[in-house]
Coordinates of C-alpha atoms and ligand atoms in Angstrom, one line a residue:
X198 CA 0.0 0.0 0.0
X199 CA 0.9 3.7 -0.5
X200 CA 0.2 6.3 2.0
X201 CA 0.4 9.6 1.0
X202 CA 0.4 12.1 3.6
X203 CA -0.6 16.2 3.0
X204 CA 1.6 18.7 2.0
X205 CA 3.3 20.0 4.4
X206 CA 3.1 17.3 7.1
X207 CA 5.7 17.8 10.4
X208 CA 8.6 15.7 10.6
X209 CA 6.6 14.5 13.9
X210 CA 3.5 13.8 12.1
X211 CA 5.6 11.6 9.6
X212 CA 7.1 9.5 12.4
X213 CA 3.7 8.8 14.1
X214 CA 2.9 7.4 10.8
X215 CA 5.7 5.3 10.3
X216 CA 4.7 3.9 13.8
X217 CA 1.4 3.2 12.8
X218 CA 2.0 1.4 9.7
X219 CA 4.3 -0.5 12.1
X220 CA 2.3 -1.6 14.8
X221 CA -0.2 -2.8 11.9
X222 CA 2.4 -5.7 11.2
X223 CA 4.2 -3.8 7.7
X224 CA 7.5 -2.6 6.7
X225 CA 7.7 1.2 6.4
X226 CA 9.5 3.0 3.5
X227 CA 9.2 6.8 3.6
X228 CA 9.7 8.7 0.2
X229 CA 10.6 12.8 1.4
X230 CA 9.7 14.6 -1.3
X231 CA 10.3 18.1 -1.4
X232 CA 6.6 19.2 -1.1
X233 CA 4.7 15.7 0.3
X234 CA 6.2 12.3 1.9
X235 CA 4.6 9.0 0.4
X236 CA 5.2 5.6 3.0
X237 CA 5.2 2.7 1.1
X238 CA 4.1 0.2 3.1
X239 CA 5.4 -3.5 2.3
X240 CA 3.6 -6.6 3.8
X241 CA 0.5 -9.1 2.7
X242 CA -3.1 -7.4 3.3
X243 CA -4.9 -10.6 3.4
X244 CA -2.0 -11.5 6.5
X245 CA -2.1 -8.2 8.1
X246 CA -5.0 -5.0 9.5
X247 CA -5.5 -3.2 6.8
X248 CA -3.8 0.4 6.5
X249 CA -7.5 2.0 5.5
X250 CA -7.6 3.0 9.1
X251 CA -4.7 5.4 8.8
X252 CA -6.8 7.9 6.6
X253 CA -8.1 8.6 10.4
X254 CA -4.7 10.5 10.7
X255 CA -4.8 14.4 10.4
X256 CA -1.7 14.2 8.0
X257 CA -2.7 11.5 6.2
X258 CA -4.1 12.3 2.2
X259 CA -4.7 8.9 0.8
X260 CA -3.9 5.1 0.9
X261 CA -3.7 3.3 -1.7
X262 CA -3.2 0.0 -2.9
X263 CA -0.4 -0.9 -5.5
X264 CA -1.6 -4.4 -6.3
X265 CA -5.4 -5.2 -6.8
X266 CA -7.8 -6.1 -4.2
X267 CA -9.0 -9.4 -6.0
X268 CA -5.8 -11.0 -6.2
X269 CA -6.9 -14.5 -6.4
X270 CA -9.4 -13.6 -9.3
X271 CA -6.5 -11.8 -11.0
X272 CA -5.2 -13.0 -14.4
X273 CA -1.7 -12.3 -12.8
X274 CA -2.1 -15.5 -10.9
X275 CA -2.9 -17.5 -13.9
X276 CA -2.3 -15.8 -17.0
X277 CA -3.4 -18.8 -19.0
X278 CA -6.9 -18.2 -18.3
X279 CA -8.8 -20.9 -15.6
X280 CA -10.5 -23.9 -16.8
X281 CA -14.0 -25.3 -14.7
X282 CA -15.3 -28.9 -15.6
X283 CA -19.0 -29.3 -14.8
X284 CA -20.3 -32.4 -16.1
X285 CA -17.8 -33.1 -18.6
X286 CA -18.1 -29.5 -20.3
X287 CA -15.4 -27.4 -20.2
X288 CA -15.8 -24.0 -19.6
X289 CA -12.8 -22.0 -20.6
X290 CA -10.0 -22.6 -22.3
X291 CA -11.1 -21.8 -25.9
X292 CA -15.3 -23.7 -25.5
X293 CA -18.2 -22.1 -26.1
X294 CA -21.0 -23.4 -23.5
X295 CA -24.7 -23.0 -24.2
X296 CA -27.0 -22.9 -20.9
X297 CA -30.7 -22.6 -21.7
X298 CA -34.1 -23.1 -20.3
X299 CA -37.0 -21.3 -19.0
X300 CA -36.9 -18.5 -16.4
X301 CA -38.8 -20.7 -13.9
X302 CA -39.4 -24.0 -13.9
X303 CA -43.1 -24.2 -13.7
X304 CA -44.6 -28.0 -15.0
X305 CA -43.1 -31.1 -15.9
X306 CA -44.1 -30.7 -19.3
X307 CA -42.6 -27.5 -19.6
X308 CA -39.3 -28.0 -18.3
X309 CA -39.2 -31.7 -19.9
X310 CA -40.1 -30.2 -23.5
X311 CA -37.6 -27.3 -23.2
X312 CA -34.9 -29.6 -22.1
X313 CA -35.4 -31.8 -24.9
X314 CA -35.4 -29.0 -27.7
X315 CA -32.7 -27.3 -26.2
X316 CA -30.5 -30.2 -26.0
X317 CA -31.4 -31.3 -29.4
X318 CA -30.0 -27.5 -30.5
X319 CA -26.5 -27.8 -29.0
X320 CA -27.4 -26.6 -25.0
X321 CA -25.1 -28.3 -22.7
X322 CA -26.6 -27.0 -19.6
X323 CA -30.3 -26.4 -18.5
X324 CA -31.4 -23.4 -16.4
X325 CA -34.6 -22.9 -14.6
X326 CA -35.3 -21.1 -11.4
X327 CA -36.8 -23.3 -8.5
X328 CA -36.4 -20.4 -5.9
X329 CA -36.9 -17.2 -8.3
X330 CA -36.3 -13.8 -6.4
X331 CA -39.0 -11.7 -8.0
X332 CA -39.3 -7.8 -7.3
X333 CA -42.9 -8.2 -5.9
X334 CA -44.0 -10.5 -3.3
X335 CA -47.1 -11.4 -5.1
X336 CA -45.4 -12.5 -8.2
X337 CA -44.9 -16.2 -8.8
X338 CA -42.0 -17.2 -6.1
X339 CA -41.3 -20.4 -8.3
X340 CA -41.6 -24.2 -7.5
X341 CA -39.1 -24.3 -4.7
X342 CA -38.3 -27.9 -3.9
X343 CA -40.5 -29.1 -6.4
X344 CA -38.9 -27.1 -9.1
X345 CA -36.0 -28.8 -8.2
X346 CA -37.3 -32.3 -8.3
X347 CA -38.3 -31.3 -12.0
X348 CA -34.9 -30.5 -12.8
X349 CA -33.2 -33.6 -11.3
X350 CA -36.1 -35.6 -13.3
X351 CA -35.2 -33.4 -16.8
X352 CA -31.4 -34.2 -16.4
X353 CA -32.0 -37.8 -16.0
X354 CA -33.9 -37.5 -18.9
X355 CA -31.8 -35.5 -20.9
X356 CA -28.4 -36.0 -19.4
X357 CA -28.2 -32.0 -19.3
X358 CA -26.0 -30.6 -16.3
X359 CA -28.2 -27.9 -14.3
X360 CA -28.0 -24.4 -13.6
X361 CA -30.2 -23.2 -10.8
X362 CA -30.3 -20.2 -8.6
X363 CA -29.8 -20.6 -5.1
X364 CA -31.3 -17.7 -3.0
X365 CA -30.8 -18.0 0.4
X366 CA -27.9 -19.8 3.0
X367 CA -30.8 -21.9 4.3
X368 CA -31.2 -23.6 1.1
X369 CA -28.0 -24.0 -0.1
X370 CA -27.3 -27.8 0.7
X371 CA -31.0 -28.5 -1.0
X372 CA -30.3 -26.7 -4.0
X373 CA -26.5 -28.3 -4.4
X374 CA -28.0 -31.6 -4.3
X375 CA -30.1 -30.9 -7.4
X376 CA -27.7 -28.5 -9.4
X377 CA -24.5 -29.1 -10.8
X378 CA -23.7 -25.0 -11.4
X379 CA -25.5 -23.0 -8.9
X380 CA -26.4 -19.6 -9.8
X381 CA -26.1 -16.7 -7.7
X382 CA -28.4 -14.1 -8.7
X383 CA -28.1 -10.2 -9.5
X384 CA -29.8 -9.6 -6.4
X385 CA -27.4 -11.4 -3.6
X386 CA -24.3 -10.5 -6.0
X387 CA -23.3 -8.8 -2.5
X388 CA -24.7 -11.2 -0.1
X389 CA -21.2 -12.4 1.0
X390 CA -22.8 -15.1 3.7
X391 CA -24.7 -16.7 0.6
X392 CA -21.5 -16.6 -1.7
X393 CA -19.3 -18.4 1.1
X394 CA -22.5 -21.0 1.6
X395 CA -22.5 -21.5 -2.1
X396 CA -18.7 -21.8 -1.9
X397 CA -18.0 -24.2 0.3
X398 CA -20.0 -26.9 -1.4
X399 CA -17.5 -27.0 -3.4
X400 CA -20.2 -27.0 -6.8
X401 CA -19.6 -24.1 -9.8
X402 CA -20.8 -21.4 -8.9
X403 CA -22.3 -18.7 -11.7
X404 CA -22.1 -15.3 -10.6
X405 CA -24.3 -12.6 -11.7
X406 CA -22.7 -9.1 -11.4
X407 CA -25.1 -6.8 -9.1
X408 CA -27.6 -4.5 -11.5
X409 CA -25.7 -1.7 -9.4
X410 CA -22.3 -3.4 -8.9
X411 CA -18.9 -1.7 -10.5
X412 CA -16.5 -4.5 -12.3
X413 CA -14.5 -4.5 -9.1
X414 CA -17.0 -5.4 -6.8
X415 CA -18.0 -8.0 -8.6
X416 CA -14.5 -9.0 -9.1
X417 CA -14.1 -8.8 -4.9
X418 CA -17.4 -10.8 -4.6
X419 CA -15.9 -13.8 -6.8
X420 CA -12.6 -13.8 -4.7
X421 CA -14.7 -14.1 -1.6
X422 CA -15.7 -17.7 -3.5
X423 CA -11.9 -18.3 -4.3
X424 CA -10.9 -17.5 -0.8
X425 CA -12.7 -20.4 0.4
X426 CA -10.6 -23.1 -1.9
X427 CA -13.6 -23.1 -4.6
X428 CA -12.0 -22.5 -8.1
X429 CA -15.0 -23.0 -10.2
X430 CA -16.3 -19.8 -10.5
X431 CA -17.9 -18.8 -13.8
X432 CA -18.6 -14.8 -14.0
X433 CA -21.9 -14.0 -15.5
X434 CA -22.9 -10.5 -17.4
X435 CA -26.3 -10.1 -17.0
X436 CA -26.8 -5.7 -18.2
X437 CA -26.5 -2.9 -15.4
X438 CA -29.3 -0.5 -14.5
X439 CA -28.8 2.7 -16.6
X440 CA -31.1 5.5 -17.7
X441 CA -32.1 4.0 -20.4
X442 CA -35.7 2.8 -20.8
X443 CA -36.0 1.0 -23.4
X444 CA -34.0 -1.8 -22.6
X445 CA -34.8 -3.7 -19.6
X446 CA -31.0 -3.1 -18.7
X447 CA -27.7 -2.4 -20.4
X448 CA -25.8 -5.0 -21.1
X449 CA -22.5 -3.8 -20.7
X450 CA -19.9 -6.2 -22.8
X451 CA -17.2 -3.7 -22.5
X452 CA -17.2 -5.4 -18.8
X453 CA -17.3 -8.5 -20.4
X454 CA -13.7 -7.8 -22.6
X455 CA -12.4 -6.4 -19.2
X456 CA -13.1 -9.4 -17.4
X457 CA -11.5 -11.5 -19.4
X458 CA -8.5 -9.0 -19.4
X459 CA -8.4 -8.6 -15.3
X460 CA -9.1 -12.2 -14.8
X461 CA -8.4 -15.5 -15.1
X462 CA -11.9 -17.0 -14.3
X463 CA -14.8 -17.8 -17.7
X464 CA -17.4 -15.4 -18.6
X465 CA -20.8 -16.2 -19.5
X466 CA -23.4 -13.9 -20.9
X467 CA -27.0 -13.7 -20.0
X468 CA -28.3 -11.4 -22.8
X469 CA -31.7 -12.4 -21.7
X470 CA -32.0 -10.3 -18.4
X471 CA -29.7 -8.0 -20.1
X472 CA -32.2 -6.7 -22.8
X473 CA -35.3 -7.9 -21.5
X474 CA -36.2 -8.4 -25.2
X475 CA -36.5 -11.5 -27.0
X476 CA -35.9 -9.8 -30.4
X477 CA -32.5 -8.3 -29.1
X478 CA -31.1 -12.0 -27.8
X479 CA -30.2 -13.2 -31.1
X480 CA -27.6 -10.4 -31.6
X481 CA -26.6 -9.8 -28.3
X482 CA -25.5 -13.6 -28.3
X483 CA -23.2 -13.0 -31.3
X484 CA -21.8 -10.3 -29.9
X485 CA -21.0 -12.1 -26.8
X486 CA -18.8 -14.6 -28.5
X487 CA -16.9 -11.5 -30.5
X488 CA -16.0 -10.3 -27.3
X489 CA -14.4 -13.3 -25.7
X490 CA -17.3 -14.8 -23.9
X491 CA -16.8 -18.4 -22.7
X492 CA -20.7 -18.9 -23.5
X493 CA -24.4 -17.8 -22.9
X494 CA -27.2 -18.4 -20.5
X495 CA -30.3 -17.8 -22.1
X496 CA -34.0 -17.5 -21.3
X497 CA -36.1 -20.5 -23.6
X498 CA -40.2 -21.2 -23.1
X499 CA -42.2 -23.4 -25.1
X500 CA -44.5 -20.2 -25.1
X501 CA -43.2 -17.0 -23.2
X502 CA -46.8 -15.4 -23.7
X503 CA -48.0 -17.4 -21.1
X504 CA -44.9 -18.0 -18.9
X505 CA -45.1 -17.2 -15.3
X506 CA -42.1 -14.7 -15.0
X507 CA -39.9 -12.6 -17.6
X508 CA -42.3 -13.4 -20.9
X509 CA -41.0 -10.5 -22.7
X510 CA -37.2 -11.7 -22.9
X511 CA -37.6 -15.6 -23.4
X512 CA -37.4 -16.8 -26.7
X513 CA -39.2 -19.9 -28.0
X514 CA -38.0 -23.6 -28.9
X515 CA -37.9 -22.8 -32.4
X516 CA -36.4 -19.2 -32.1
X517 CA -33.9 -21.2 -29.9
X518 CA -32.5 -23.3 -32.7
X519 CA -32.5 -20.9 -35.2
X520 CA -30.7 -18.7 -32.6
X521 CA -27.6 -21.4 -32.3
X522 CA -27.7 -22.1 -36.2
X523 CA -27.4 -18.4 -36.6
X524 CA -24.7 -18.3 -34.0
X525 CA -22.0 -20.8 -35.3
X526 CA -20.7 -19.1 -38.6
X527 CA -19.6 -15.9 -35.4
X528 CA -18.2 -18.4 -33.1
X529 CA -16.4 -19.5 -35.8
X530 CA -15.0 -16.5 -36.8
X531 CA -14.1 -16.0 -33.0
X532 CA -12.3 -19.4 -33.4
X533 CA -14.1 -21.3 -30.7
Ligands
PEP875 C1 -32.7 -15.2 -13.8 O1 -31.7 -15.7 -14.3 O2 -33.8 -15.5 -14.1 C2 -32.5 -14.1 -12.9 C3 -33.4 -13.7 -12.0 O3 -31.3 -13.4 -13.1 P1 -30.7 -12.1 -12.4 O4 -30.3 -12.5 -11.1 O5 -29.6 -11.8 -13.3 O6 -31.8 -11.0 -12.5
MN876 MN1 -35.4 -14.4 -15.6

């Protein structure tokens, strides 16, 4: 870390720093300029108190880090780019994973016809939400346990891995015995006791960046899943709330192409939530695998007029396969 203290600080003032960053277990190395003194201070944050606290200090300016905050996450550690096997699919490493399937799983008949036309189209993964976190509490809450029992019966059927959100610590150990990725939603992006639940079963975990979250934070909330020994951490796009209106929200793929830059971990894009249009999905998937995306998770219905949550945005069976015909001639050209 760097501490720069204010212009003009006392030669006392500078050693009651030094002291400080002492005491907080690091090794002091004052810079004397002419105008300010900058203390670098060498030692491992993640063995040590953190230096934030100095900024408490009359004389003190700033203090900031030199290396990143998510260090585990960064591509520095692995500049290769991370690998995670889920069900013999590789995400990573130069593949291109499809996840599909309804918004919420809401009959056997739907979720077992939507398996089968996604599989038969190329999906390697099937989504569905069994505990959905809806903005209203008198919108459809999903099937809960029952959803999940449909999407243990569909993979058996299909062979499909599943992706399925898990939305609260309670449920965690329920949900993990049913999914094989779980899915940590926009919403709890920044519930860190849910993240280290999810964690420690040691399953994938897909993480949605927060509809408010910077890149960092989002960043900071997957090391918190790599700080507990789980690698398999897929980071999932899924559009930012912005002023604009006509979009449900803005899928940003600029954070996409960063994420890939800043760290090692996959990067799968959910261009479903991100427009909230099913016209837009098509394109917004081909643009996904132009900008280094690892694959897509997308919203399919047998018939999104009448589904019980997030109509507008899911596309149907047949707009599904033309959707992954039209897709392979770009992921191609992106030379997955
Ligand atoms: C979903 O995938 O249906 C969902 C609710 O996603 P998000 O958390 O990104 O809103
Ligand atoms: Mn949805």
């Amino acid at each position: 870390m760097i501490i720069v203290l204010k212009p003009r600080a006392t030669k006392a003032q500078i050693e009651a720093v030094i002291r400080e960053v002492r005491k907080l277990g690091y090794k002091p190395h004052p810079i004397i300029g002419v105008e300010r003194t900058v203390i670098a201070a060498i030692g491992d944050e993640r063995a040590h108190h953190t230096l934030e606290t100095l900024t408490a200090m009359s004389c003190v300016d700033q203090v900031m880090p030199v290396q990143r905050r998510y260090k585990l996450v960064s591509r520095e550690t692995n500049t290769r780019g991370s690998t995670v096997k889920v069900c013999g699919h590789v995400f990573g490493g130069g593949n291109f994973q499809m996840i599909a399937g309804p918004c919420s799983v809401e009959s056997e008949r739907q979720i077992l016809d939507t398996a089968r036309a996604v599989k038969k189209a190329g999906a390697t993964f099937l989504r569905g939400g069994a505990f959905k976190p809806r903005t209203s509490p008198y919108e459809f809450q999903g099937l809960k346990e029952e959803g999940l029992r449909l999407l243990s019966l569909a993979k058996k059927e299909t062979g499909l891995g599943i992706v399925t959100e898990v939305l609260s610590e309670a449920d965690v150990d329920l949900v993990a015995e049913h999914a094989d990725i779980l899915q940590i939603g926009a919403r709890n992006s920044q519930n860190f006791a849910l993240i280290i639940a999810a964690a420690r079963t040691g399953k994938a975990i897909l993480l949605k960046r927060g509809m408010s979250m910077k890149i960092e934070e989002w960043f900071l909330s997957a090391e918190y899943i790599l700080s507990q020994g789980n690698p398999n951490v897929l980071l999932c796009e899924r559009g930012i709330r912005t002023f604009e209106t006509l979009t449900r929200n803005t899928l940003d793929l600029g954070a996409v192409a960063l994420a890939k830059a800043e760290t090692h971990l996959p990067v799968i894009v959910d261009p479903s939530q991100g427009a909230g249009r099913a016209d837009l999905v098509s394109a917004l998937c081909k643009a996904s695998a132009a900008v280094g995306a690892d694959g897509l998770i997308i919203e399919v219905h047998p018939n999104p007029k009448e589904a019980l949550s997030d109509g507008a945005q899911q596309v149907t069976l047949a707009q599904f396969e033309k959707l992954m015909k039209d897709l392979k001639p770009f992921l191609a050209a992106a030379g997955y």
